[in-house]
Amino acid sequence: MQSRARTVPTLPKSGFRYTFSSMSRDGFNPLEIPNYTIDEAARYLLVPVSTIRYWTIGEAGAAPLTTTFSRRPLLLSFKNLVELYVLESLREIHDVGLPRIRRSVEELRIEKPSKYPLADYHLATRGRRIYLEGEGDELINLTASGQHAFKAILDPFLKRVERNAEGIAERLFPFTSRAQMQNPERAPRTIVIDPNVAFGMPVLANSRISTAFLMSRKKGGASISKLASDYGRPEEEIEAAISLEEAKAAA
């Protein structure tokens, strides 16, 4: 699928031009299919709905930080999810405030041809700076942040985005709890969001067993041990899937 974009007038006090993606009628790219509501994105990424709205819709003087296919209804693609995940990963780093991230991402999206640079370019670290891997372009300068272990903190987040040889994100392994985000280097990659599997809904890794289906069976009376036995998966993985669904329900 080829994608075109029409430019929308710049918001006040921002040099950033934001766009709406338009899909070709001759085919489709599963990575860009509008498939997720804001509520679903917030739940899958364990990020507040208000934050997702701010990043995707923006406000006066603050343009959106990811390109959406349309706003009526407002649906997000897999590439949107990845960009939001990367934004949240950067926000998790100490002393990297949203204003600094916003300025850097706005500049990046103006200068690069991709409408989804955080999904289409692999971020790399060099000292306490973030670069686009292979490009040599600095994204965020963290020299003054005082974060001496920056690489060790950021890398475990970025490694949960699986990319192809061109650097384009293809799969996302979300955390199943906020506790995992506090210890990302030890968090297992139990759940995957893959646009080519189960319509992009979260599933157990290396399967087509959706977390929503497991939750529905649990509500129907199936125990964790029963589900683990039925699908030949460890109980810990079933619990992680249920945990993600319960986190969604509580969001």
Coordinates of C-alpha atoms in Angstrom, one line a residue:
M1 CA 0.0 0.0 0.0
Q2 CA 1.2 3.4 -0.8
S3 CA 0.2 6.3 1.4
R4 CA -0.3 9.9 0.7
A5 CA -0.7 12.8 3.0
R6 CA -2.4 16.2 2.9
T7 CA -0.9 19.0 5.0
V8 CA -3.1 20.7 7.6
P9 CA -2.5 24.3 8.6
T10 CA 0.2 24.7 11.3
L11 CA -1.1 25.1 14.8
P12 CA -0.3 28.4 16.6
K13 CA 3.1 28.6 18.3
S14 CA 4.4 25.4 16.6
G15 CA 6.5 24.9 13.6
F16 CA 5.3 21.4 13.2
R17 CA 3.2 20.4 10.3
Y18 CA 0.9 17.5 11.1
T19 CA -0.8 15.3 8.6
F20 CA -3.6 12.8 8.1
S21 CA -2.6 9.6 6.3
S22 CA -4.7 8.5 3.3
M23 CA -4.8 4.8 2.2
S24 CA -4.6 3.6 -1.4
R25 CA -7.6 1.8 -2.7
D26 CA -5.4 -0.6 -4.6
G27 CA -4.1 -2.4 -1.5
F28 CA -3.4 -2.0 2.2
N29 CA -0.5 -2.1 4.6
P30 CA -1.5 -3.9 7.8
L31 CA 1.0 -1.8 9.7
E32 CA -1.1 1.3 8.8
I33 CA -4.7 0.0 8.9
P34 CA -6.8 2.1 11.4
N35 CA -7.6 -0.6 13.9
Y36 CA -7.4 0.7 17.5
T37 CA -9.5 3.2 19.5
I38 CA -7.7 5.6 21.9
D39 CA -9.1 3.6 24.8
E40 CA -7.6 0.4 23.4
A41 CA -4.3 2.0 22.8
A42 CA -4.2 3.4 26.4
R43 CA -5.1 0.0 27.7
Y44 CA -2.6 -2.0 25.6
L45 CA 0.2 0.4 26.4
L46 CA -0.8 1.0 30.1
V47 CA -0.8 4.8 29.4
P48 CA -3.5 7.2 30.7
V49 CA -6.2 8.0 28.1
S50 CA -5.6 11.7 28.6
T51 CA -1.9 11.2 27.6
I52 CA -2.9 9.2 24.5
R53 CA -5.4 11.9 23.5
Y54 CA -2.8 14.7 24.0
W55 CA -0.3 12.8 21.8
T56 CA -2.7 11.9 19.1
I57 CA -5.1 14.9 19.0
G58 CA -3.0 17.7 20.5
E59 CA -4.4 21.0 21.6
A60 CA -4.0 24.7 20.8
G61 CA -0.3 25.4 20.4
A62 CA 0.6 21.7 20.6
A63 CA 0.3 19.6 17.4
P64 CA -0.3 15.8 17.5
L65 CA 2.9 13.7 17.7
T66 CA 1.7 10.9 15.5
T67 CA -0.1 10.8 12.1
T68 CA -3.7 9.4 12.2
F69 CA -5.7 8.0 9.2
S70 CA -8.8 10.0 10.2
R71 CA -10.5 11.6 13.1
R72 CA -14.1 10.6 12.4
P73 CA -13.9 8.1 13.9
L74 CA -10.4 8.5 15.4
L75 CA -8.7 5.1 15.0
L76 CA -5.0 4.4 15.4
S77 CA -2.8 2.0 13.4
F78 CA -0.1 -0.4 14.5
K79 CA 2.5 2.3 13.6
N80 CA 0.6 4.7 15.8
L81 CA 0.8 2.2 18.7
V82 CA 4.6 1.9 18.2
E83 CA 5.1 5.6 18.1
L84 CA 3.1 6.0 21.3
Y85 CA 5.0 3.2 22.9
V86 CA 8.3 4.9 22.1
L87 CA 7.0 8.2 23.4
E88 CA 6.0 6.6 26.6
S89 CA 9.4 4.9 26.8
L90 CA 11.2 8.2 26.5
R91 CA 8.9 9.7 29.1
E92 CA 9.8 7.0 31.5
I93 CA 13.4 8.1 31.4
H94 CA 14.3 10.4 34.4
D95 CA 14.7 14.0 33.5
V96 CA 13.5 13.7 30.0
G97 CA 10.4 15.9 30.1
L98 CA 7.6 16.0 27.5
P99 CA 8.4 19.5 26.2
R100 CA 12.0 18.3 25.3
I101 CA 10.6 15.2 23.7
R102 CA 8.0 17.2 21.8
R103 CA 10.5 19.7 20.3
S104 CA 12.8 16.9 19.2
V105 CA 10.0 14.7 17.7
E106 CA 8.4 17.7 15.9
E107 CA 11.8 18.5 14.2
L108 CA 12.3 14.9 13.3
R109 CA 8.9 14.6 11.7
I110 CA 9.4 17.7 9.6
E111 CA 12.9 16.7 8.4
K112 CA 12.2 13.0 7.7
P113 CA 10.1 11.7 4.8
S114 CA 8.2 9.1 6.9
K115 CA 4.9 10.1 8.6
Y116 CA 5.8 7.6 11.3
P117 CA 9.5 8.2 12.1
L118 CA 9.4 6.7 15.6
A119 CA 8.0 3.5 14.0
D120 CA 10.0 3.5 10.8
Y121 CA 13.5 4.4 12.2
H122 CA 15.3 2.5 14.9
L123 CA 16.5 4.6 17.8
A124 CA 20.0 4.1 19.1
T125 CA 21.9 5.5 22.0
R126 CA 25.3 7.0 22.0
G127 CA 26.4 8.1 25.4
R128 CA 23.5 10.1 26.8
R129 CA 22.1 11.0 23.4
I130 CA 19.5 9.4 21.2
Y131 CA 20.1 8.9 17.5
L132 CA 18.3 7.4 14.6
E133 CA 20.4 4.3 13.9
G134 CA 22.3 4.5 10.7
E135 CA 21.4 8.2 10.2
G136 CA 23.8 9.8 12.6
D137 CA 21.1 12.4 13.4
E138 CA 20.8 13.3 17.1
L139 CA 17.2 13.1 18.3
I140 CA 17.4 14.2 21.9
N141 CA 20.5 15.5 23.6
L142 CA 20.5 14.2 27.2
T143 CA 24.0 15.5 28.1
A144 CA 22.5 17.9 30.7
S145 CA 20.1 15.3 32.1
G146 CA 22.4 13.8 34.6
Q147 CA 21.3 10.3 33.6
H148 CA 24.5 8.3 33.7
A149 CA 22.7 4.9 33.1
F150 CA 20.6 6.2 30.2
K151 CA 21.4 3.4 27.7
A152 CA 20.8 0.7 30.3
I153 CA 17.4 2.2 31.0
L154 CA 16.2 2.9 27.5
D155 CA 17.4 -0.2 25.6
P156 CA 15.1 -2.7 27.4
F157 CA 12.1 -0.6 26.3
L158 CA 13.2 -0.3 22.7
K159 CA 14.0 -4.0 22.4
R160 CA 10.4 -4.8 22.9
V161 CA 9.8 -3.3 19.4
E162 CA 10.8 -5.9 16.8
R163 CA 11.9 -4.4 13.5
N164 CA 12.7 -5.7 10.0
A165 CA 16.0 -5.3 8.1
E166 CA 14.9 -1.8 7.1
G167 CA 14.3 -0.7 10.7
I168 CA 10.5 -0.6 10.3
A169 CA 8.6 -1.9 13.3
E170 CA 6.6 -5.1 12.7
R171 CA 5.8 -6.4 16.2
L172 CA 5.3 -4.9 19.6
F173 CA 5.7 -6.8 22.9
P174 CA 3.7 -4.8 25.4
F175 CA 4.2 -4.9 29.2
T176 CA 1.4 -6.6 31.0
S177 CA 1.7 -4.5 34.1
R178 CA 3.1 -1.2 35.3
A179 CA 5.4 -3.2 37.6
Q180 CA 7.1 -4.7 34.6
M181 CA 7.8 -1.2 33.3
Q182 CA 9.7 -0.5 36.5
N183 CA 12.0 -3.5 35.8
P184 CA 12.0 -3.7 32.0
E185 CA 15.2 -5.7 31.6
R186 CA 13.6 -8.7 33.4
A187 CA 10.1 -8.4 31.9
P188 CA 9.2 -11.4 29.7
R189 CA 8.0 -11.0 26.2
T190 CA 4.8 -13.0 26.8
I191 CA 2.3 -11.0 24.8
V192 CA 2.7 -9.7 21.2
I193 CA 0.8 -7.3 19.0
D194 CA 1.4 -8.3 15.4
P195 CA -0.8 -6.7 12.7
N196 CA -0.5 -9.9 10.7
V197 CA -1.9 -12.1 13.5
A198 CA -5.4 -12.1 14.9
F199 CA -6.2 -8.7 13.3
G200 CA -3.5 -7.0 15.4
M201 CA -5.1 -7.9 18.8
P202 CA -2.8 -8.9 21.6
V203 CA -2.0 -12.7 21.6
L204 CA 0.3 -15.1 23.4
A205 CA 3.7 -14.9 21.7
N206 CA 4.1 -17.5 19.0
S207 CA 0.4 -18.3 18.8
R208 CA -2.9 -16.9 17.7
I209 CA -4.5 -17.2 21.1
S210 CA -5.8 -13.7 22.0
T211 CA -5.7 -12.3 25.5
A212 CA -9.4 -11.3 25.0
F213 CA -10.3 -15.0 24.3
L214 CA -8.5 -16.2 27.3
M215 CA -10.3 -13.6 29.4
S216 CA -13.7 -14.7 28.1
R217 CA -13.0 -18.3 29.0
K218 CA -11.9 -17.3 32.5
K219 CA -15.1 -15.4 32.9
G220 CA -16.9 -18.5 31.7
G221 CA -15.4 -20.4 34.6
A222 CA -12.2 -21.8 33.3
S223 CA -9.3 -21.8 35.8
I224 CA -5.8 -20.6 35.0
S225 CA -4.6 -24.2 35.3
K226 CA -7.3 -25.4 32.9
L227 CA -6.4 -22.8 30.3
A228 CA -2.7 -23.6 30.6
S229 CA -3.5 -27.3 30.1
D230 CA -5.8 -26.7 27.1
Y231 CA -3.4 -24.6 25.2
G232 CA -0.1 -26.1 26.4
R233 CA 1.3 -22.9 27.8
P234 CA 2.8 -22.2 31.2
E235 CA 0.4 -20.9 33.8
E236 CA 2.6 -17.7 34.1
E237 CA 1.8 -16.8 30.5
I238 CA -1.9 -17.3 31.0
E239 CA -1.8 -15.2 34.1
A240 CA 0.1 -12.5 32.2
A241 CA -2.6 -12.5 29.5
I242 CA -5.4 -12.2 32.0
S243 CA -3.4 -9.5 33.8
L244 CA -3.3 -7.4 30.7
E245 CA -7.1 -7.9 30.1
E246 CA -7.9 -7.0 33.7
A247 CA -5.7 -3.9 33.5
K248 CA -7.7 -3.0 30.4
A249 CA -11.0 -3.5 32.2
A250 CA -9.8 -1.3 35.1
A251 CA -8.4 1.5 33.0

